[in-house]
Amino acid sequence: MNAVLTPPTGPVGLVLTGGGARAAYQVGVLREIAHTARLCGITGSSPFQVITGTSAGAINAAALACHADDYAQAVQALFDVWSNFEAEQVYRADSLGLIKAGAPWLVMLSLGWAVARWRRAKPRSLLDNSPLESLLTEMVAFDRLPQLMAAGHVQALAVTGSCYSSGSHVTFYESGTALPVWTRSQRLAVRTRLTVRHLLASSAIPFVFPAQQLDTDEGPQWFGDGSMRQAAPISPAVHLGAERILIVGAGRMHEPEGVRAHAEGYPSVAQIAGHALSNIFLDALAVDVERLQRINSTLALLPPQQREHTALRPIEALVIAPSERLDDLAAVHLDALPITMRTLLRSLGVNHQGKQAASATRGAALASYLLFEKDYTRTLIALGEADTRARRQEVMNFFGWSPPLAAASDDTPSQAAQRTASSPRMAAAASPT
């Protein structure tokens, strides 16, 4: 799947998947790619012409696209946000905010729907993410996008959402030129002017953050996290014209062999919720990557004459995904959360057993999506950098880059130490494909 085209041709696409706070890993990958570009003497515009994202990945995708004229600066801006994150920038973590948003949910869980109905409680989500809207308004300059597209810095940006009203999975995209709109079973595309509201909808983790209302051809409809019912996360980039695609995951593509420690006893609400979120955010990507591999293998067997009569085309793809379990890394940093959030998660069954027993912490998967704290996000950024650095030659082959002879050497020991100071257990990242 990672065969190198000589020379690489066609528009390059970027696919950033969802995962809440786990999306900090993507920033590390993008930052190391920027560093590799500098080593190769590549500066200026983004190397990605088609950028697509889902959930928190949609936020990173939009921030990149809206500053596509200066890739290094765009990545630095993302790094500045993610490396200094506090939960209060995403959701209200103060006592009053949690009481207003989360208490009705706890009432329903503990006392039943009858009491909630009697009190006329109509809770929309576990958490109030109104701070995120303010952050996105400052972080993503959508007003720049049409000019950047007209200047050729980026061809298309797409974010996905799941429609609660119709059950369809919708890709909202903005492009510089008219592109054919596609429709598949329970999947469709809508060309529109993208806004912060689309990002809030795409990142509205079910039950955790409130749904958002967006205008469609059928009128206003309610949307939630785009990772729900996302059968083909790579598809939008292909439809928008990408011929080579870098795919950044938010979880391990393959689990290593061996027996892991497991928490005993009946699974808590947090464990079940974390398992459900992992299914929503992680599983579809692995399946879609395997589908792409099979299509590429099948097309390679066809004679050139027969290839001309099929709408399918080979897609070169490079997949970079975490080499470590992010659940375990989250368990180490649970204490970084505000005490109100730790209390709420404990009520749902997140049972922190200490750093030495991180792999057995109950409910750590759920926490890994909500841990918007710099101790955790910096760890994920460092892991993304290390995983990408370990595959630098593959990255250079993918983009068709080569370093000048004078710059062929890597970081000096002091530079490397500084760049990986916060990195956890720096094992070499094996290719997941």
XYZ file of N, CA, C and O in Angstrom, residues 88-257:
680
model
N -11.078 23.726 30.572
C -12.027 24.840 30.560
C -12.093 25.542 29.216
O -13.017 26.314 28.968
N -11.128 25.281 28.324
C -11.184 25.865 26.984
C -12.151 25.097 26.082
O -12.526 25.603 25.023
N -12.534 23.901 26.495
C -13.402 23.061 25.673
C -14.794 22.917 26.285
O -15.805 23.004 25.584
N -14.853 22.698 27.585
C -16.149 22.551 28.251
C -16.074 23.164 29.635
O -14.991 23.330 30.201
N -17.226 23.531 30.160
C -17.266 24.133 31.490
C -16.972 23.073 32.540
O -17.727 22.110 32.705
N -15.857 23.252 33.217
C -15.444 22.288 34.233
C -15.631 22.826 35.643
O -15.270 22.155 36.613
N -16.221 24.043 35.759
C -16.500 24.572 37.080
C -17.719 23.877 37.666
O -18.509 23.248 36.956
N -17.900 23.999 38.964
C -18.984 23.290 39.635
C -20.341 23.679 39.081
O -21.192 22.812 38.805
N -20.583 24.974 38.875
C -21.881 25.417 38.388
C -22.142 24.887 36.983
O -23.244 24.426 36.680
N -21.115 24.936 36.116
C -21.295 24.455 34.756
C -21.616 22.977 34.715
O -22.493 22.536 33.966
N -20.906 22.168 35.525
C -21.173 20.734 35.551
C -22.538 20.425 36.147
O -23.233 19.509 35.699
N -22.930 21.188 37.149
C -24.236 20.961 37.754
C -25.346 21.239 36.752
O -26.295 20.470 36.595
N -25.228 22.349 36.025
C -26.268 22.722 35.067
C -26.362 21.729 33.922
O -27.448 21.398 33.457
N -25.209 21.245 33.435
C -25.224 20.345 32.287
C -25.337 18.884 32.694
O -26.115 18.135 32.108
N -24.554 18.480 33.701
C -24.469 17.062 34.020
C -25.474 16.554 35.023
O -25.860 15.377 34.977
N -25.929 17.410 35.944
C -26.843 16.939 36.981
C -28.108 16.306 36.423
O -28.545 15.252 36.906
N -28.774 16.894 35.409
C -29.963 16.244 34.870
C -29.694 14.839 34.345
O -30.532 13.943 34.485
N -28.523 14.624 33.767
C -28.182 13.285 33.306
C -28.068 12.319 34.483
O -28.579 11.197 34.437
N -27.386 12.769 35.532
C -27.230 11.895 36.692
C -28.574 11.608 37.354
O -28.815 10.519 37.877
N -29.480 12.614 37.316
C -30.829 12.391 37.850
C -31.515 11.270 37.084
O -32.128 10.364 37.659
N -31.422 11.341 35.752
C -32.076 10.318 34.935
C -31.457 8.944 35.148
O -32.145 7.931 35.169
N -30.121 8.913 35.308
C -29.461 7.630 35.507
C -29.817 7.018 36.851
O -29.971 5.803 36.972
N -29.961 7.863 37.875
C -30.150 7.330 39.222
C -31.604 7.238 39.643
O -31.997 6.312 40.345
N -32.444 8.205 39.217
C -33.826 8.243 39.692
C -34.855 7.976 38.604
O -36.044 7.870 38.900
N -34.401 7.925 37.335
C -35.329 7.546 36.286
C -35.888 8.729 35.524
O -35.822 9.875 35.942
N -36.466 8.385 34.365
C -37.008 9.409 33.476
C -38.231 10.098 34.079
O -38.506 11.256 33.771
N -38.965 9.390 34.925
C -40.194 9.980 35.475
C -39.885 11.230 36.279
O -40.560 12.256 36.149
N -38.838 11.157 37.113
C -38.474 12.313 37.916
C -38.007 13.456 37.018
O -38.350 14.620 37.231
N -37.194 13.104 35.998
C -36.716 14.140 35.091
C -37.877 14.819 34.369
O -37.885 16.032 34.180
N -38.872 14.023 33.968
C -40.022 14.596 33.284
C -40.815 15.473 34.247
O -41.312 16.552 33.889
N -40.948 15.028 35.489
C -41.698 15.790 36.493
C -41.039 17.143 36.725
O -41.693 18.156 36.911
N -39.738 17.176 36.692
C -39.003 18.428 36.889
C -38.858 19.219 35.587
O -38.189 20.235 35.549
N -39.434 18.700 34.502
C -39.338 19.328 33.183
C -37.870 19.494 32.747
O -37.506 20.466 32.076
N -37.052 18.556 33.160
C -35.640 18.596 32.777
C -35.483 18.073 31.356
O -36.017 17.023 31.018
N -34.798 18.815 30.536
C -34.548 18.401 29.159
C -33.049 18.514 28.874
O -32.605 19.379 28.129
N -32.277 17.657 29.496
C -30.826 17.739 29.323
C -30.419 17.420 27.888
O -30.971 16.531 27.258
N -29.444 18.161 27.380
C -28.990 17.940 26.014
C -27.652 17.220 25.957
O -27.333 16.607 24.947
N -26.874 17.322 27.003
C -25.560 16.685 26.983
C -25.010 16.616 28.397
O -25.489 17.299 29.299
N -23.980 15.779 28.539
C -23.334 15.656 29.835
C -22.523 16.897 30.167
O -22.454 17.322 31.316
N -21.914 17.509 29.132
C -21.053 18.664 29.344
C -21.488 19.839 28.473
O -22.060 19.657 27.396
N -21.193 21.031 28.945
C -21.473 22.269 28.220
C -20.193 22.699 27.506
O -19.218 23.097 28.138
N -20.188 22.613 26.169
C -18.969 22.931 25.410
C -19.003 24.333 24.806
O -18.338 24.605 23.797
N -19.736 25.251 25.432
C -19.780 26.622 24.923
C -18.397 27.283 24.875
O -18.142 28.101 23.970
N -17.443 26.971 25.789
C -16.114 27.564 25.638
C -15.431 27.185 24.326
O -14.631 27.962 23.799
N -15.749 26.006 23.800
C -15.118 25.570 22.561
C -15.494 26.485 21.397
O -14.659 26.765 20.522
N -16.719 26.956 21.377
C -17.140 27.846 20.297
C -16.297 29.117 20.286
O -15.884 29.597 19.217
N -16.024 29.666 21.455
C -15.192 30.864 21.526
C -13.770 30.576 21.056
O -13.166 31.378 20.322
N -13.231 29.423 21.440
C -11.884 29.046 21.018
C -11.809 28.894 19.502
O -10.869 29.382 18.865
N -12.800 28.239 18.912
C -12.788 27.999 17.466
C -12.922 29.298 16.685
O -12.335 29.445 15.606
N -13.696 30.223 17.201
C -13.859 31.504 16.526
C -12.521 32.226 16.408
O -12.227 32.879 15.393
N -11.675 32.105 17.434
C -10.352 32.720 17.400
C -9.346 31.888 16.609
O -8.431 32.421 15.979
N -9.540 30.584 16.602
C -8.542 29.654 16.084
C -8.662 29.428 14.579
O -7.649 29.214 13.886
N -9.866 29.460 14.040
C -10.111 29.088 12.641
C -10.636 30.299 11.874
O -11.747 30.769 12.138
N -9.866 30.776 10.911
C -10.221 31.975 10.139
C -10.892 31.570 8.835
O -10.286 31.597 7.751
N -12.170 31.177 8.925
C -12.879 30.716 7.740
C -12.985 31.789 6.663
O -13.118 31.473 5.483
N -12.910 33.047 7.047
C -13.027 34.119 6.064
C -11.851 34.124 5.082
O -11.951 34.681 3.985
N -10.731 33.481 5.437
C -9.564 33.430 4.558
C -9.679 32.326 3.508
O -8.959 32.341 2.495
N -10.552 31.369 3.733
C -10.563 30.162 2.910
C -10.844 30.435 1.429
O -10.122 29.894 0.562
N -11.840 31.238 1.058
C -12.082 31.465 -0.385
C -10.870 32.058 -1.097
O -10.544 31.649 -2.224
N -10.178 33.004 -0.468
C -9.015 33.606 -1.093
C -7.871 32.602 -1.235
O -7.154 32.588 -2.240
N -7.692 31.755 -0.224
C -6.642 30.741 -0.295
C -6.922 29.735 -1.399
O -5.999 29.268 -2.083
N -8.188 29.394 -1.577
C -8.554 28.466 -2.650
C -8.359 29.119 -4.011
O -7.867 28.483 -4.952
N -8.747 30.381 -4.129
C -8.578 31.092 -5.396
C -7.105 31.206 -5.775
O -6.744 31.167 -6.962
N -6.238 31.318 -4.767
C -4.800 31.444 -5.017
C -4.122 30.092 -5.228
O -2.919 30.037 -5.525
N -4.875 28.989 -5.047
C -4.335 27.663 -5.291
C -3.580 27.050 -4.136
O -2.906 26.020 -4.302
N -3.661 27.639 -2.952
C -2.962 27.075 -1.793
C -3.635 25.806 -1.288
O -2.989 24.938 -0.690
N -4.928 25.681 -1.484
C -5.681 24.503 -1.080
C -6.859 24.353 -2.033
O -7.430 25.351 -2.488
N -7.208 23.108 -2.358
C -8.296 22.865 -3.307
C -9.634 22.662 -2.625
O -10.670 23.118 -3.119
N -9.629 21.940 -1.506
C -10.907 21.618 -0.862
C -10.686 21.308 0.611
O -9.643 20.780 1.011
N -11.691 21.651 1.411
C -11.741 21.310 2.830
C -13.082 20.649 3.097
O -14.129 21.139 2.641
N -13.073 19.543 3.822
C -14.313 18.826 4.122
C -14.355 18.429 5.585
O -13.336 18.015 6.155
N -15.523 18.571 6.188
C -15.767 18.084 7.550
C -17.048 17.262 7.515
O -17.940 17.518 6.702
N -17.132 16.294 8.381
C -18.263 15.372 8.349
C -19.094 15.474 9.618
O -18.588 15.767 10.701
N -20.369 15.207 9.463
C -21.290 15.181 10.590
C -22.300 14.062 10.399
O -22.543 13.600 9.280
N -22.895 13.624 11.481
C -23.914 12.580 11.442
C -25.261 13.197 11.770
O -25.420 13.838 12.815
N -26.223 13.042 10.871
C -27.519 13.696 11.001
C -28.462 12.860 11.860
O -28.847 11.751 11.467
N -28.827 13.376 13.029
C -29.781 12.684 13.885
C -31.175 12.681 13.248
O -31.969 11.771 13.498
N -31.469 13.673 12.446
C -32.809 13.801 11.876
C -33.070 12.754 10.795
O -34.140 12.146 10.756
N -32.102 12.533 9.905
C -32.307 11.624 8.782
C -31.552 10.313 8.911
O -31.841 9.351 8.190
N -30.554 10.273 9.793
C -29.732 9.077 9.923
C -28.595 9.011 8.919
O -27.837 8.041 8.900
N -28.460 10.047 8.081
C -27.430 10.044 7.052
C -26.111 10.579 7.596
O -26.068 11.358 8.543
N -25.037 10.153 6.949
C -23.705 10.658 7.241
C -23.386 11.693 6.169
O -23.372 11.383 4.976
N -23.158 12.940 6.574
C -23.056 14.046 5.624
C -21.652 14.640 5.651
O -21.126 14.951 6.725
N -21.071 14.792 4.467
C -19.795 15.482 4.317
C -20.057 16.883 3.782
O -20.539 17.042 2.656
N -19.778 17.887 4.587
C -19.888 19.276 4.162
C -18.515 19.702 3.641
O -17.509 19.526 4.328
N -18.497 20.243 2.427
C -17.195 20.624 1.890
C -17.272 21.981 1.203
O -18.320 22.418 0.725
N -16.120 22.642 1.188
C -15.946 23.899 0.484
C -14.783 23.715 -0.478
O -13.739 23.171 -0.098
N -14.961 24.141 -1.718
C -13.928 23.949 -2.727
C -13.820 25.176 -3.611
O -14.784 25.939 -3.762
N -12.641 25.342 -4.202
C -12.420 26.486 -5.066
C -13.099 26.355 -6.405
O -13.458 27.345 -7.043
N -13.266 25.121 -6.882
C -13.951 24.852 -8.140
C -15.089 23.882 -7.890
O -15.095 23.141 -6.898
N -16.054 23.882 -8.798
C -17.197 22.977 -8.666
C -16.732 21.533 -8.839
O -16.062 21.195 -9.817
N -17.068 20.695 -7.891
C -16.727 19.281 -7.938
C -18.014 18.460 -7.924
O -19.017 18.886 -7.334
N -18.004 17.307 -8.564
C -19.221 16.481 -8.568
C -19.623 16.085 -7.151
O -18.800 15.595 -6.377
N -20.881 16.322 -6.815
C -21.391 15.912 -5.508
C -21.667 14.412 -5.544
O -22.213 13.899 -6.521
N -21.274 13.705 -4.495
C -21.453 12.257 -4.480
C -22.505 11.844 -3.459
O -22.722 12.502 -2.444
N -23.150 10.743 -3.768
C -24.146 10.161 -2.863
C -23.945 8.660 -2.845
O -23.849 8.022 -3.902
N -23.871 8.105 -1.656
C -23.770 6.665 -1.476
C -24.832 6.244 -0.465
O -25.568 7.082 0.059
N -24.910 4.955 -0.196
C -25.896 4.477 0.760
C -25.688 5.136 2.118
O -24.631 4.958 2.745
N -26.660 5.941 2.561
C -26.641 6.653 3.837
C -25.450 7.610 3.961
O -25.083 8.018 5.054
N -24.838 7.964 2.825
C -23.751 8.936 2.812
C -23.987 9.922 1.684
O -24.318 9.527 0.568
N -23.809 11.193 1.971
C -23.963 12.194 0.924
C -23.048 13.379 1.201
O -22.555 13.562 2.306
N -22.836 14.178 0.143
C -21.969 15.344 0.238
C -22.779 16.597 -0.029
O -23.707 16.601 -0.849
N -22.430 17.670 0.661
C -23.109 18.955 0.507
C -22.032 20.035 0.366
O -21.199 20.217 1.259
N -22.058 20.739 -0.757
C -21.126 21.850 -0.934
C -21.713 23.090 -0.269
O -22.872 23.448 -0.516
N -20.912 23.757 0.576
C -21.419 24.884 1.340
C -20.261 25.760 1.794
O -19.093 25.406 1.604
N -20.576 26.893 2.372
C -19.567 27.702 3.057
C -19.452 27.183 4.486
O -20.420 27.206 5.252
N -18.284 26.705 4.835
C -18.088 26.109 6.152
C -17.977 27.193 7.223
O -17.473 28.288 6.985
N -18.446 26.851 8.425
C -18.447 27.775 9.547
C -18.033 27.039 10.822
O -17.891 25.807 10.836
N -17.881 27.793 11.890
C -17.594 27.203 13.194
C -18.696 26.248 13.612
O -18.441 25.229 14.267
N -19.920 26.541 13.208
C -21.041 25.669 13.565
C -20.842 24.260 13.005
O -21.208 23.271 13.655
N -20.265 24.151 11.820
C -19.997 22.824 11.250
C -18.970 22.073 12.088
O -19.072 20.849 12.257
N -17.979 22.779 12.604
C -16.976 22.130 13.447
C -17.578 21.668 14.766
O -17.255 20.581 15.257
N -18.451 22.487 15.346
C -19.114 22.096 16.590
C -19.981 20.864 16.372
O -20.052 19.976 17.233
N -20.652 20.799 15.221
C -21.485 19.636 14.924
C -20.625 18.399 14.738
O -20.910 17.330 15.300
N -19.562 18.515 13.957
C -18.710 17.371 13.671
C -18.044 16.824 14.920
O -17.761 15.623 15.001
N -17.788 17.684 15.921
C -17.092 17.268 17.142
C -18.018 17.067 18.336
O -17.551 16.963 19.472
N -19.333 16.990 18.086
C -20.295 16.825 19.175
C -20.362 15.353 19.577
O -21.234 14.591 19.117
N -19.430 14.926 20.430
C -19.380 13.539 20.897
C -20.741 13.159 21.475
O -21.288 13.881 22.313
N -21.340 12.038 21.017
C -22.692 11.686 21.470
C -22.795 11.591 22.989
O -21.918 11.035 23.641
N -23.861 12.170 23.509
C -24.175 12.236 24.938
C -23.292 13.231 25.691
O -23.730 13.840 26.655
N -22.043 13.386 25.256
C -21.099 14.229 25.986
C -21.294 15.701 25.640
O -21.380 16.556 26.528
N -21.366 16.038 24.342
C -21.545 17.409 23.890
C -22.864 17.544 23.133
O -23.331 16.588 22.510
N -23.490 18.728 23.155
C -24.804 18.892 22.531
C -24.743 18.862 21.010
O -23.763 19.305 20.395
N -25.816 18.343 20.392
C -25.951 18.352 18.937
C -26.092 19.796 18.444
O -26.445 20.700 19.204
N -25.814 19.985 17.166
C -25.886 21.314 16.558
C -26.852 21.277 15.370
O -26.922 20.287 14.647
N -27.552 22.375 15.168
C -28.488 22.464 14.053
C -27.811 23.142 12.857
O -27.227 24.217 12.984
N -27.875 22.477 11.708
C -27.278 22.995 10.487
C -28.319 23.054 9.382
O -29.243 22.219 9.333
N -28.161 24.001 8.484
C -29.072 24.122 7.344
C -28.696 23.109 6.268
O -27.519 22.931 5.939
N -29.709 22.440 5.724
C -29.522 21.499 4.623
C -30.578 21.788 3.555
O -31.444 22.645 3.740
N -30.513 21.067 2.444
C -31.506 21.243 1.386
C -32.906 20.886 1.860
O -33.899 21.362 1.305
N -32.984 20.042 2.884
C -34.287 19.652 3.440
C -34.681 20.519 4.626
O -35.639 20.213 5.342
N -33.948 21.597 4.857
C -34.240 22.468 5.979
C -33.288 22.213 7.130
O -32.376 21.373 7.050
N -33.457 22.921 8.265
C -32.571 22.735 9.420
C -32.680 21.321 9.977
O -33.783 20.786 10.137
N -31.520 20.731 10.270
C -31.484 19.391 10.851
C -30.414 19.342 11.931
O -29.476 20.140 11.946
N -30.551 18.373 12.844
C -29.635 18.246 13.977
C -28.517 17.263 13.653
O -28.771 16.175 13.133
N -27.287 17.675 14.000
C -26.111 16.868 13.688
C -25.274 16.627 14.935
O -25.200 17.468 15.831
N -24.647 15.446 14.942
C -23.705 15.097 15.999
C -22.381 14.668 15.400
O -22.112 14.863 14.206
N -21.554 14.065 16.208
C -20.180 13.728 15.838
C -20.112 12.961 14.515
O -20.821 11.969 14.318
N -19.244 13.418 13.622
C -19.133 12.804 12.314
C -18.553 11.407 12.314
O -18.632 10.705 11.298
N -17.971 10.976 13.409
C -17.434 9.616 13.466
C -18.532 8.571 13.576
O -18.302 7.397 13.276
N -19.724 8.971 14.005
C -20.832 8.026 14.092
C -21.265 7.607 12.692
O -21.416 8.437 11.802
N -21.418 6.326 12.492
C -21.895 5.761 11.234
C -20.978 6.119 10.064
O -21.410 6.164 8.920
N -19.717 6.402 10.365
C -18.770 6.749 9.309
C -18.140 5.471 8.779
O -17.140 4.985 9.288
N -18.718 4.946 7.713
C -18.261 3.673 7.172
C -16.998 3.811 6.341
O -16.236 2.841 6.195
N -16.743 4.999 5.783
C -15.613 5.165 4.870
C -14.943 6.509 5.107
O -15.136 7.459 4.340
N -14.128 6.635 6.150
C -13.506 7.931 6.474
C -12.545 8.454 5.411
O -12.293 9.655 5.340
N -11.994 7.570 4.565
C -11.061 8.006 3.529
C -11.806 8.522 2.303
O -11.277 9.311 1.515
N -13.046 8.119 2.129
C -13.808 8.397 0.912
C -13.893 9.868 0.530
O -13.700 10.203 -0.653
N -14.178 10.808 1.451
C -14.278 12.219 1.028
C -13.030 12.739 0.340
O -13.110 13.462 -0.660
N -11.854 12.375 0.824
C -10.619 12.839 0.206
C -10.480 12.310 -1.212
O -10.014 13.017 -2.118
N -10.905 11.064 -1.418
C -10.842 10.473 -2.758
C -11.806 11.188 -3.693
O -11.462 11.553 -4.825
N -13.039 11.419 -3.225
C -14.038 12.089 -4.056
C -13.622 13.520 -4.396
O -13.994 14.046 -5.456
N -12.876 14.150 -3.516
C -12.454 15.535 -3.743
C -11.176 15.633 -4.572
O -10.640 16.721 -4.747
N -10.696 14.490 -5.072
C -9.622 14.503 -6.051
C -8.250 14.092 -5.581
O -7.303 14.088 -6.373
N -8.087 13.715 -4.312
C -6.764 13.320 -3.823
C -6.327 12.007 -4.467
O -7.116 11.069 -4.585
N -5.084 11.940 -4.885
C -4.529 10.725 -5.471
C -3.488 10.075 -4.567
O -3.127 8.923 -4.763
N -2.992 10.835 -3.607
C -2.132 10.306 -2.550
C -2.666 10.856 -1.240
O -2.997 12.036 -1.155
N -2.772 10.016 -0.230
C -3.439 10.427 0.999
C -2.605 10.037 2.216
O -2.205 8.877 2.364
N -2.356 11.026 3.073
C -1.779 10.767 4.392
C -2.924 10.651 5.378
O -3.765 11.546 5.475
N -2.963 9.553 6.099
C -4.049 9.269 7.039
C -3.461 9.206 8.432
O -2.530 8.442 8.691
N -3.995 10.025 9.334
C -3.495 10.052 10.709
C -4.591 9.525 11.627
O -5.673 10.114 11.731
N -4.324 8.414 12.287
C -5.297 7.809 13.190
C -5.180 8.347 14.594
O -4.250 9.083 14.931
N -6.131 7.937 15.429
C -6.148 8.382 16.825
C -6.090 7.201 17.787
O -6.375 7.339 18.966
N -5.717 6.046 17.278
C -5.585 4.859 18.113
C -4.767 3.821 17.372
O -4.560 3.907 16.150
N -4.271 2.839 18.091
C -3.456 1.794 17.485
C -4.248 1.076 16.400
O -5.419 0.764 16.575
N -3.595 0.826 15.264
C -4.250 0.083 14.190
C -4.264 -1.414 14.485
O -5.185 -2.122 14.102
N -3.225 -1.894 15.164
C -3.131 -3.310 15.510
C -2.598 -3.425 16.926
O -1.646 -2.744 17.299
N -3.208 -4.285 17.706
C -2.749 -4.501 19.069
C -1.606 -5.503 19.081
O -1.635 -6.504 18.356
N -0.582 -5.262 19.898
C 0.527 -6.217 19.977
C 0.094 -7.496 20.660
O -0.901 -7.524 21.407
N 0.839 -8.553 20.386
C 0.538 -9.828 21.022
C 0.884 -9.770 22.505
O 1.709 -8.986 22.941
